[in-house]
Amino acid sequence: MTTARLLVVSQPPHIPGPFSTRRIMLDVLIALTPAFLAALYYFGVGAFLVTATAVVCCLATEYLIQKFLLRKEPTINDLSAVVTGVLLAMNLPSNIPLGMVAAGSIFAIGIAKMCYGGLGHNPFNPALMGRVFLLMSFPVAMTSWPKPLINRFSVDAVTGPTPLAIIKEGLHAGQPLGELMPKIPGYLDLFLGNRGGCLGEVSILAILLGLAYLLYRQVITWHIPVIAALSAFLLSGLFWIMTPGSTPDPFFHLLTGGLIFGIVFMATDYTTSPMTVKGMCFYAAAIGILTILIRSFGSYPEGMSFAILIMNAFVPLINKLCKPYRFGEGKI
Amino acid sequence: MSHLANFSKGLLKENPLLVLVLGTCPSLAITSSAVNGLGMGLAATFVLICSNGVISCIKDLIPDKVRIPCYITVIAAFVSIVDLLMAATLPDLHKTLGIFIPLIVVNCIILGRAEAFAARNSLLPSLLDGAGMGLGFTLALSVMGFIREFLGNGAVFGHKFIPGDGILIFILAPGAFICLGFLIALANILNRASAGKGRA
């Protein structure tokens, strides 16, 4: 706080804000706690091991790179590497081999973050880069999902497809939607998290608790989550109205996959999201639309991580287009 | 410039792929294994040496306005030779490299060296320049292919050391970009180090 005061050069009076990088990251970690507890409840010891490995590897990578490659004071105390590690773990299945978790963590911090210059300079969300790296490198391990509530105390678990994969593969094989819907859990189970999927994405309830905390602490504003959810809902609703027999309804799209987790925790990352409210609205709407388009027409069952990364690439452009006018210039 | 410098500058200091950043399209596309990289590099080296030699001999006969079509014709002739030779002697490699062998015609390195070097120098320096540039390209492609094959497939020159799949992304396109980026960084570090030594 003292250094922050020395840097103030504008006219007084000033109101020192309570925010620091460490405090914001701590808030994100607190907001992730319900989702982590839900993951522990549904997936047991595997969830803990994956999260611990990711956090330790992210911290170690950041520390070693800063200490020995860049030869500067390590900044692991700002907790951003811990957040990256937890977010990465939340995007992985609970039975993935721990070596792969370590590889993903090293990629997320070493390549997606430090290669671009560290915190605040990375154009893409590091945790999502780690996830996509693992998804492309180890497609089998990344798409075998342990069933929830079974074998919680062993690392070997009974696996099954996610609801999105059931629908996608079923529709691809020509089965009618009416036969597929009974195979997926009911909407209450989907809301509580009793389904196969990544650690963090399964329990919508826990994610909404985290969202409420983030909004209460003013870490994020409501624009990105609400608008992204709305655009995904409207587009999938449109598809549902146009082809009722072969498209799942919009509530299914909201409740499955990583949509809610992504728009609450991944799309709202400060570094990789637009700076102005107008920009955030464009960005969020495009994420929702892209996710539904990939889910409906792409070859992967889930499109959340790709949608966010694609829009990350557009953020500099959005920032440029949505620059606020200075007082006294521009439109009258 | 001495003959040695004409030859050796292509290896690292002006490496066509890592410093001049030419010919990236075939480099990204075919370096999924070390053998592919080596084959592609040697094919390009052959064309580069021959076209540099011929162009340096006929440079005074070519009217300035139509020099690019003339260079392309010379290059295309040698590419056809390589293409047919490889089809006859190394059919497997020829099949893997596929369209990228005929595409050596439009490879920026070869036209670039013809324009920037062979058109202004006599026969021997041009030959040495072509050989140095070609071997530098071959070196870069082989190293890139070696790294990608090792990480992506757990194999070295086609011999599998680690059972099972490797980190598949390194055989796919994103791995090529990541690998190229790190090799360019490495070349920058080495060049900076040698430049610093030269000054001191």
Coordinates of C-alpha atoms in Angstrom, one line a residue:
Chain A
M1 CA 0.0 0.0 0.0
T2 CA 2.8 2.4 0.7
T3 CA 4.4 2.0 -2.7
A4 CA 0.9 2.5 -4.3
R5 CA 0.6 5.8 -2.5
L6 CA 4.0 7.0 -3.7
L7 CA 2.8 6.4 -7.3
V8 CA -0.2 8.7 -7.2
V9 CA 0.5 11.7 -9.3
S10 CA -3.0 13.2 -10.0
Q11 CA -4.9 15.8 -8.0
P12 CA -6.0 14.9 -4.5
P13 CA -8.2 13.8 -2.8
H14 CA -7.6 10.1 -3.4
I15 CA -9.6 7.1 -2.0
P16 CA -7.3 4.1 -1.7
G17 CA -9.1 1.0 -3.0
P18 CA -9.0 -2.2 -1.1
F19 CA -7.9 -4.2 -4.2
S20 CA -4.5 -5.9 -4.7
T21 CA -3.6 -8.7 -7.0
R22 CA -3.2 -11.0 -4.0
R23 CA -6.6 -10.0 -2.5
I24 CA -8.4 -10.5 -5.8
M25 CA -6.8 -13.9 -6.4
L26 CA -7.7 -14.9 -2.8
D27 CA -11.3 -13.9 -3.5
V28 CA -11.3 -16.1 -6.7
L29 CA -10.0 -19.0 -4.6
I30 CA -12.7 -18.5 -2.0
A31 CA -15.3 -18.4 -4.8
L32 CA -13.9 -21.6 -6.2
T33 CA -14.2 -23.4 -2.8
P34 CA -17.8 -24.5 -3.2
A35 CA -17.1 -26.0 -6.6
F36 CA -14.0 -27.7 -5.2
L37 CA -16.0 -29.2 -2.3
A38 CA -18.6 -30.4 -4.7
A39 CA -15.9 -32.1 -6.7
L40 CA -14.5 -33.7 -3.5
Y41 CA -18.1 -34.9 -2.7
Y42 CA -18.7 -36.4 -6.2
F43 CA -15.3 -37.6 -7.2
G44 CA -13.5 -38.2 -3.9
V45 CA -9.8 -38.6 -3.6
G46 CA -9.0 -38.3 -7.3
A47 CA -10.3 -34.7 -7.3
F48 CA -8.0 -33.8 -4.4
L49 CA -4.9 -35.4 -6.0
V50 CA -5.5 -33.7 -9.4
T51 CA -6.0 -30.3 -7.8
A52 CA -3.0 -30.6 -5.5
T53 CA -0.7 -31.7 -8.3
A54 CA -1.9 -28.9 -10.6
V55 CA -1.3 -26.2 -7.9
V56 CA 2.1 -27.5 -6.8
C57 CA 3.3 -27.8 -10.5
C58 CA 2.0 -24.3 -11.4
L59 CA 3.7 -22.8 -8.4
A60 CA 6.9 -24.6 -9.0
T61 CA 7.0 -23.7 -12.7
E62 CA 6.4 -20.1 -12.0
Y63 CA 9.0 -20.0 -9.2
L64 CA 11.7 -21.8 -11.2
I65 CA 11.2 -19.7 -14.4
Q66 CA 11.3 -16.4 -12.5
K67 CA 14.2 -17.4 -10.3
F68 CA 16.5 -19.1 -12.7
L69 CA 15.5 -18.1 -16.3
L70 CA 14.4 -14.5 -15.8
R71 CA 16.6 -14.0 -12.6
K72 CA 14.1 -11.8 -10.9
E73 CA 12.2 -11.8 -7.6
P74 CA 9.6 -14.6 -7.8
T75 CA 6.1 -13.3 -7.5
I76 CA 4.4 -16.5 -6.5
N77 CA 3.0 -14.8 -3.4
D78 CA 0.4 -13.0 -5.5
L79 CA -1.4 -16.4 -5.7
S80 CA -2.1 -16.0 -9.5
A81 CA -0.3 -19.3 -10.1
V82 CA -2.4 -21.0 -7.5
V83 CA -5.6 -19.7 -9.2
T84 CA -4.3 -21.0 -12.5
G85 CA -3.6 -24.4 -11.0
V86 CA -7.0 -24.7 -9.4
L87 CA -8.8 -23.5 -12.5
L88 CA -6.8 -26.0 -14.6
A89 CA -7.7 -28.9 -12.2
M90 CA -11.3 -27.8 -12.3
N91 CA -11.2 -28.4 -16.1
L92 CA -9.9 -31.9 -15.9
P93 CA -11.5 -35.3 -15.2
S94 CA -10.7 -36.7 -11.8
N95 CA -9.0 -39.9 -13.0
I96 CA -6.5 -38.3 -15.4
P97 CA -2.9 -39.6 -14.7
L98 CA -1.0 -37.1 -12.5
G99 CA 1.9 -36.9 -15.0
M100 CA -0.5 -35.4 -17.5
V101 CA -1.7 -32.9 -14.9
A102 CA 1.9 -31.9 -14.3
A103 CA 2.5 -31.5 -18.1
G104 CA -0.6 -29.4 -18.5
S105 CA 0.4 -27.2 -15.5
I106 CA 3.9 -26.7 -16.9
F107 CA 2.4 -25.8 -20.3
A108 CA -0.1 -23.4 -18.8
I109 CA 2.4 -21.4 -16.8
G110 CA 5.6 -21.9 -18.8
I111 CA 4.2 -21.4 -22.3
A112 CA 0.8 -19.8 -22.1
K113 CA 1.8 -17.3 -19.3
M114 CA 5.5 -16.8 -18.9
C115 CA 6.4 -16.9 -22.6
Y116 CA 4.2 -13.8 -23.2
G117 CA 5.7 -11.9 -20.2
G118 CA 3.9 -13.2 -17.2
L119 CA 0.8 -12.0 -15.3
G120 CA -1.1 -9.3 -17.2
H121 CA 0.6 -10.0 -20.6
N122 CA -0.8 -13.3 -21.6
P123 CA -3.4 -13.0 -24.4
F124 CA -4.9 -16.4 -23.7
N125 CA -6.2 -17.8 -20.4
P126 CA -3.4 -20.0 -19.1
A127 CA -5.6 -22.6 -17.4
L128 CA -7.7 -23.0 -20.6
M129 CA -4.5 -23.3 -22.7
G130 CA -3.4 -26.1 -20.3
R131 CA -6.7 -27.8 -20.7
V132 CA -6.7 -27.6 -24.5
F133 CA -3.1 -28.7 -24.6
L134 CA -4.1 -31.8 -22.7
L135 CA -7.2 -32.3 -24.7
M136 CA -5.3 -32.3 -28.0
S137 CA -2.3 -34.3 -26.6
F138 CA -4.1 -37.0 -24.6
P139 CA -7.6 -37.2 -26.1
V140 CA -8.4 -40.6 -24.5
A141 CA -7.4 -39.7 -21.0
M142 CA -9.2 -36.3 -21.3
T143 CA -12.5 -37.7 -22.3
S144 CA -13.0 -40.7 -19.9
W145 CA -15.2 -39.3 -17.2
P146 CA -15.6 -41.1 -13.8
K147 CA -19.2 -41.5 -12.8
P148 CA -20.0 -39.5 -9.7
L149 CA -20.5 -41.0 -6.2
I150 CA -18.9 -44.4 -7.2
N151 CA -15.5 -45.5 -5.9
R152 CA -14.9 -42.2 -4.2
F153 CA -12.0 -43.6 -2.2
S154 CA -10.1 -45.2 -5.0
V155 CA -8.3 -43.6 -8.0
D156 CA -9.6 -46.3 -10.4
A157 CA -13.2 -45.3 -11.2
V158 CA -16.1 -46.6 -13.3
T159 CA -16.3 -44.2 -16.2
G160 CA -19.1 -43.1 -18.5
P161 CA -19.7 -40.4 -21.1
T162 CA -20.9 -36.9 -20.2
P163 CA -24.5 -35.9 -21.0
L164 CA -23.3 -33.8 -23.9
A165 CA -21.3 -36.7 -25.3
I166 CA -24.3 -39.0 -25.0
I167 CA -26.5 -36.6 -27.0
K168 CA -23.8 -35.8 -29.6
E169 CA -22.9 -39.4 -30.3
G170 CA -26.4 -40.6 -30.2
L171 CA -27.7 -38.0 -32.6
H172 CA -24.7 -38.7 -34.8
A173 CA -25.6 -42.4 -34.9
G174 CA -29.1 -41.4 -36.0
Q175 CA -31.0 -42.1 -32.7
P176 CA -34.0 -39.8 -32.0
L177 CA -33.7 -37.4 -29.2
G178 CA -36.6 -38.9 -27.3
E179 CA -34.6 -42.1 -26.8
L180 CA -31.5 -40.3 -25.7
M181 CA -32.9 -38.0 -23.1
P182 CA -33.8 -40.8 -20.6
K183 CA -30.2 -41.8 -20.6
I184 CA -29.0 -38.5 -19.1
P185 CA -29.6 -37.5 -15.5
G186 CA -32.6 -35.3 -14.7
Y187 CA -32.3 -31.6 -14.5
L188 CA -32.2 -31.5 -10.7
D189 CA -29.2 -33.9 -10.8
L190 CA -27.6 -31.8 -13.5
F191 CA -28.1 -28.7 -11.3
L192 CA -26.6 -30.3 -8.2
G193 CA -23.8 -32.0 -10.1
N194 CA -24.6 -35.6 -10.1
R195 CA -23.2 -36.4 -13.5
G196 CA -19.9 -37.2 -15.3
G197 CA -17.7 -34.3 -16.2
C198 CA -14.7 -32.1 -15.2
L199 CA -14.1 -31.5 -11.5
G200 CA -15.4 -28.0 -11.3
E201 CA -18.1 -27.9 -14.0
V202 CA -20.5 -30.5 -12.6
S203 CA -22.2 -28.7 -9.8
I204 CA -24.0 -25.6 -11.1
L205 CA -25.3 -24.8 -7.6
A206 CA -21.7 -24.6 -6.3
I207 CA -20.6 -22.4 -9.2
L208 CA -23.5 -20.0 -8.6
L209 CA -22.5 -19.7 -5.0
G210 CA -19.0 -18.8 -6.1
L211 CA -20.5 -16.3 -8.6
A212 CA -22.6 -14.7 -5.9
Y213 CA -19.4 -14.2 -3.8
L214 CA -17.5 -12.7 -6.7
L215 CA -20.3 -10.3 -7.4
Y216 CA -20.6 -9.4 -3.7
R217 CA -16.9 -8.7 -3.5
Q218 CA -17.1 -6.8 -6.7
V219 CA -14.3 -8.9 -8.2
I220 CA -16.3 -9.2 -11.4
T221 CA -19.3 -7.5 -12.8
W222 CA -22.4 -9.3 -13.9
H223 CA -22.1 -8.4 -17.6
I224 CA -19.9 -11.3 -18.9
P225 CA -21.7 -14.3 -17.1
V226 CA -25.2 -13.0 -17.6
I227 CA -24.8 -12.0 -21.3
A228 CA -22.9 -15.1 -22.3
A229 CA -25.5 -17.3 -20.6
L230 CA -28.3 -15.3 -22.2
S231 CA -26.8 -15.5 -25.7
A232 CA -26.2 -19.3 -25.4
F233 CA -29.7 -19.7 -24.1
L234 CA -31.3 -17.7 -27.0
L235 CA -29.3 -19.3 -29.7
S236 CA -29.9 -22.9 -28.5
G237 CA -33.5 -21.9 -28.0
L238 CA -33.7 -20.8 -31.6
F239 CA -32.2 -24.1 -32.7
W240 CA -34.6 -26.0 -30.4
I241 CA -37.7 -24.2 -31.9
M242 CA -36.5 -24.7 -35.5
T243 CA -35.6 -28.4 -35.1
P244 CA -37.5 -29.6 -32.0
G245 CA -36.9 -33.4 -32.6
S246 CA -33.1 -33.3 -32.9
T247 CA -31.9 -30.5 -30.7
P248 CA -31.8 -30.6 -26.9
D249 CA -33.6 -27.7 -25.2
P250 CA -31.8 -24.6 -24.0
F251 CA -32.0 -25.5 -20.3
F252 CA -30.0 -28.7 -21.1
H253 CA -27.3 -26.6 -22.8
L254 CA -27.0 -24.3 -19.8
L255 CA -26.9 -27.1 -17.3
T256 CA -24.4 -29.4 -19.0
G257 CA -20.7 -29.2 -20.0
G258 CA -18.5 -26.4 -18.8
L259 CA -20.7 -23.5 -19.9
I260 CA -21.6 -22.0 -16.5
F261 CA -18.1 -22.7 -15.0
G262 CA -16.5 -21.1 -18.1
I263 CA -18.5 -18.0 -18.1
V264 CA -18.2 -17.4 -14.4
F265 CA -14.5 -18.3 -13.8
M266 CA -12.7 -18.5 -17.2
A267 CA -14.2 -15.8 -19.4
T268 CA -14.0 -13.2 -16.6
D269 CA -10.2 -13.4 -16.2
Y270 CA -9.0 -9.7 -16.1
T271 CA -6.1 -10.1 -18.4
T272 CA -7.9 -11.9 -21.2
S273 CA -11.3 -10.1 -21.2
P274 CA -12.1 -6.7 -22.6
M275 CA -11.7 -3.5 -20.5
T276 CA -14.9 -1.7 -21.2
V277 CA -18.5 -2.7 -20.5
K278 CA -19.5 -2.4 -24.1
G279 CA -16.5 -4.6 -25.1
M280 CA -17.5 -7.2 -22.4
C281 CA -21.0 -7.4 -23.9
F282 CA -19.7 -8.2 -27.4
Y283 CA -17.2 -10.6 -26.0
A284 CA -19.6 -12.5 -23.8
A285 CA -22.3 -12.7 -26.5
A286 CA -19.8 -14.1 -28.9
I287 CA -18.6 -16.7 -26.4
G288 CA -22.2 -17.9 -25.9
I289 CA -22.9 -18.1 -29.6
L290 CA -19.6 -19.9 -30.4
T291 CA -20.1 -22.4 -27.7
I292 CA -23.5 -23.4 -29.0
L293 CA -22.3 -23.4 -32.6
I294 CA -19.4 -25.8 -31.7
R295 CA -21.7 -28.0 -29.6
S296 CA -24.2 -28.2 -32.4
F297 CA -22.0 -28.4 -35.5
G298 CA -18.4 -29.1 -34.3
S299 CA -16.7 -32.5 -33.9
Y300 CA -16.1 -32.0 -30.2
P301 CA -19.2 -32.5 -27.9
E302 CA -18.1 -29.4 -25.8
G303 CA -17.0 -26.1 -27.2
M304 CA -16.7 -23.9 -24.1
S305 CA -12.9 -23.8 -23.9
F306 CA -12.4 -23.2 -27.6
A307 CA -15.0 -20.5 -27.6
I308 CA -13.3 -18.6 -24.8
L309 CA -9.8 -19.0 -26.4
I310 CA -11.1 -17.8 -29.8
M311 CA -12.6 -14.7 -28.2
N312 CA -9.4 -14.2 -26.1
A313 CA -7.7 -13.7 -29.4
F314 CA -10.2 -10.9 -30.4
V315 CA -9.9 -9.0 -27.1
P316 CA -7.2 -6.5 -28.3
L317 CA -9.4 -5.7 -31.3
I318 CA -12.5 -5.4 -29.1
N319 CA -10.6 -3.1 -26.8
K320 CA -9.6 -0.9 -29.7
L321 CA -13.1 -0.8 -31.2
C322 CA -14.8 -0.1 -27.8
K323 CA -12.5 2.7 -26.7
P324 CA -14.5 5.2 -24.7
Y325 CA -14.6 8.8 -26.0
R326 CA -12.6 11.3 -24.1
F327 CA -14.8 14.1 -22.7
G328 CA -15.2 16.8 -25.3
E329 CA -14.1 14.8 -28.3
G330 CA -15.9 12.5 -30.8
K331 CA -19.6 12.2 -31.2
I332 CA -21.8 15.1 -30.0
Chain B
M1 CA 33.4 -11.7 -47.8
S2 CA 35.5 -14.8 -47.6
H3 CA 34.4 -18.1 -49.1
L4 CA 34.1 -19.6 -45.6
A5 CA 31.8 -16.8 -44.5
N6 CA 29.7 -17.2 -47.6
F7 CA 29.1 -20.8 -46.7
S8 CA 28.9 -20.6 -42.9
K9 CA 26.5 -17.6 -42.6
G10 CA 23.6 -19.8 -43.7
L11 CA 24.1 -22.3 -40.9
L12 CA 23.2 -20.0 -37.9
K13 CA 23.9 -16.3 -38.4
E14 CA 21.5 -16.0 -41.3
N15 CA 19.8 -19.3 -41.0
P16 CA 16.9 -19.2 -43.6
L17 CA 14.3 -20.6 -41.3
L18 CA 15.3 -19.4 -37.9
V19 CA 16.7 -15.9 -38.6
L20 CA 15.3 -14.9 -42.1
V21 CA 12.1 -16.8 -41.3
L22 CA 11.6 -17.9 -44.9
G23 CA 10.1 -21.2 -46.0
T24 CA 7.9 -21.6 -42.9
C25 CA 5.0 -23.2 -44.8
P26 CA 6.8 -26.5 -45.6
S27 CA 8.7 -26.3 -42.3
L28 CA 5.4 -26.3 -40.3
A29 CA 3.8 -28.9 -42.5
I30 CA 6.3 -31.6 -42.9
T31 CA 8.5 -31.6 -39.8
S32 CA 6.3 -34.2 -38.0
S33 CA 9.3 -36.6 -38.1
A34 CA 13.1 -36.1 -38.3
V35 CA 13.3 -38.2 -41.6
N36 CA 10.8 -35.9 -43.3
G37 CA 12.7 -32.8 -42.2
L38 CA 16.0 -34.2 -43.4
G39 CA 14.5 -35.3 -46.7
M40 CA 12.8 -32.0 -47.4
G41 CA 15.9 -30.1 -46.3
L42 CA 18.2 -32.1 -48.6
A43 CA 15.8 -31.8 -51.6
A44 CA 15.7 -28.0 -51.0
T45 CA 19.5 -27.9 -50.7
F46 CA 20.0 -29.7 -54.0
V47 CA 17.7 -27.2 -55.8
L48 CA 19.3 -24.3 -54.0
I49 CA 22.9 -25.1 -55.0
C50 CA 22.0 -25.9 -58.6
S51 CA 19.7 -22.9 -59.1
N52 CA 22.2 -20.5 -57.4
G53 CA 24.9 -21.9 -59.7
V54 CA 23.0 -21.6 -62.9
I55 CA 21.5 -18.2 -62.1
S56 CA 24.9 -16.7 -61.2
C57 CA 26.2 -17.9 -64.7
I58 CA 23.3 -16.6 -66.7
K59 CA 22.6 -13.4 -64.7
D60 CA 24.1 -11.2 -67.4
L61 CA 22.0 -12.7 -70.1
I62 CA 18.7 -12.2 -68.4
P63 CA 16.8 -8.9 -69.1
D64 CA 16.2 -7.2 -65.8
K65 CA 12.4 -6.9 -66.3
V66 CA 11.8 -10.6 -66.7
R67 CA 14.3 -11.9 -64.2
I68 CA 11.8 -13.4 -61.8
P69 CA 10.1 -15.7 -64.4
C70 CA 13.5 -16.7 -65.6
Y71 CA 14.6 -17.6 -62.1
I72 CA 11.4 -19.6 -61.5
T73 CA 11.9 -21.5 -64.7
V74 CA 15.4 -22.5 -63.7
I75 CA 14.3 -23.5 -60.2
A76 CA 11.3 -25.4 -61.6
A77 CA 13.6 -27.5 -63.8
F78 CA 15.7 -28.6 -60.8
V79 CA 12.6 -29.2 -58.7
S80 CA 11.3 -31.5 -61.4
I81 CA 14.6 -33.4 -61.3
V82 CA 14.4 -33.8 -57.5
D83 CA 10.7 -34.8 -57.7
L84 CA 11.3 -37.5 -60.3
L85 CA 14.5 -38.7 -58.6
M86 CA 12.8 -39.0 -55.3
A87 CA 9.8 -40.8 -56.8
A88 CA 12.2 -43.3 -58.3
T89 CA 14.6 -43.9 -55.4
L90 CA 12.7 -43.0 -52.2
P91 CA 9.0 -43.6 -53.0
D92 CA 7.9 -43.7 -49.3
L93 CA 9.5 -40.4 -48.5
H94 CA 8.2 -39.0 -51.7
K95 CA 4.7 -40.0 -50.8
T96 CA 4.9 -38.5 -47.3
L97 CA 6.2 -35.2 -48.5
G98 CA 3.7 -35.2 -51.3
I99 CA 2.8 -31.8 -52.6
F100 CA 5.6 -30.1 -50.7
I101 CA 8.2 -31.3 -53.1
P102 CA 6.7 -29.6 -56.2
L103 CA 6.1 -26.6 -53.9
I104 CA 9.9 -26.1 -53.5
V105 CA 9.5 -24.1 -56.7
V106 CA 7.8 -21.3 -54.8
N107 CA 9.8 -21.6 -51.7
C108 CA 10.9 -18.1 -50.6
I109 CA 14.4 -19.2 -49.7
I110 CA 15.3 -20.4 -53.1
L111 CA 13.9 -17.4 -55.0
G112 CA 15.2 -15.1 -52.2
R113 CA 18.8 -16.4 -52.6
A114 CA 18.6 -16.2 -56.4
E115 CA 17.5 -12.6 -56.2
A116 CA 19.6 -11.4 -53.2
F117 CA 22.8 -13.3 -53.8
A118 CA 23.2 -15.3 -57.0
A119 CA 22.2 -12.4 -59.2
R120 CA 25.0 -10.3 -57.8
N121 CA 27.8 -12.8 -57.3
S122 CA 30.0 -15.1 -59.3
L123 CA 29.7 -18.9 -59.5
L124 CA 31.8 -20.1 -56.6
P125 CA 30.3 -17.7 -53.9
S126 CA 26.9 -18.5 -55.2
L127 CA 27.4 -22.3 -54.9
L128 CA 28.8 -21.8 -51.4
D129 CA 25.9 -19.6 -50.4
G130 CA 23.4 -22.1 -51.7
A131 CA 25.1 -25.0 -49.9
G132 CA 25.3 -23.0 -46.6
M133 CA 21.7 -21.9 -46.8
G134 CA 20.5 -25.3 -47.8
L135 CA 22.4 -27.0 -45.0
G136 CA 21.1 -24.4 -42.5
F137 CA 17.6 -25.1 -43.7
T138 CA 18.2 -28.8 -43.4
L139 CA 19.6 -28.5 -40.0
A140 CA 16.7 -26.4 -38.7
L141 CA 14.1 -28.8 -40.3
S142 CA 15.9 -31.9 -38.9
V143 CA 16.1 -30.5 -35.4
M144 CA 12.5 -29.4 -35.5
G145 CA 11.4 -32.8 -36.9
F146 CA 13.6 -34.6 -34.2
I147 CA 12.0 -32.6 -31.4
R148 CA 8.4 -33.1 -32.7
E149 CA 8.9 -36.8 -33.4
F150 CA 10.5 -37.4 -30.0
L151 CA 7.9 -35.5 -28.0
G152 CA 4.9 -36.4 -30.1
N153 CA 5.6 -40.0 -30.9
G154 CA 8.3 -41.1 -28.4
A155 CA 10.5 -42.1 -31.4
V156 CA 13.9 -41.1 -32.9
F157 CA 14.2 -41.4 -36.7
G158 CA 11.3 -43.8 -36.7
H159 CA 12.7 -46.0 -33.9
K160 CA 10.2 -46.1 -31.1
F161 CA 11.8 -45.7 -27.7
I162 CA 8.8 -45.0 -25.5
P163 CA 5.8 -47.3 -26.0
G164 CA 2.4 -45.8 -26.5
D165 CA 1.4 -42.4 -27.7
G166 CA 3.5 -39.3 -26.9
I167 CA 2.2 -35.8 -26.4
L168 CA 0.1 -35.8 -29.6
I169 CA 0.0 -32.0 -29.9
F170 CA 3.6 -31.9 -31.0
I171 CA 2.7 -33.9 -34.2
L172 CA -0.2 -31.6 -34.8
A173 CA 0.0 -28.0 -36.2
P174 CA 0.1 -26.2 -32.8
G175 CA 3.1 -28.2 -31.8
A176 CA 4.9 -27.1 -35.0
F177 CA 4.3 -23.4 -34.1
I178 CA 5.4 -23.9 -30.5
C179 CA 8.5 -25.7 -31.6
L180 CA 9.4 -23.2 -34.3
G181 CA 9.0 -20.4 -31.8
F182 CA 11.3 -21.9 -29.3
L183 CA 13.9 -22.7 -32.0
I184 CA 13.8 -19.1 -33.2
A185 CA 14.4 -18.0 -29.6
L186 CA 17.3 -20.4 -29.3
A187 CA 18.8 -19.1 -32.5
N188 CA 18.5 -15.5 -31.2
I189 CA 20.2 -16.5 -28.0
L190 CA 23.1 -18.2 -29.8
N191 CA 23.5 -15.3 -32.3
R192 CA 23.5 -12.7 -29.5
A193 CA 26.1 -14.7 -27.6
S194 CA 28.4 -14.9 -30.6
A195 CA 27.9 -11.3 -31.5
G196 CA 28.8 -10.3 -28.0
K197 CA 31.9 -12.4 -28.2
G198 CA 32.9 -10.9 -31.5
R199 CA 32.7 -7.4 -30.0
A200 CA 34.8 -8.2 -26.9

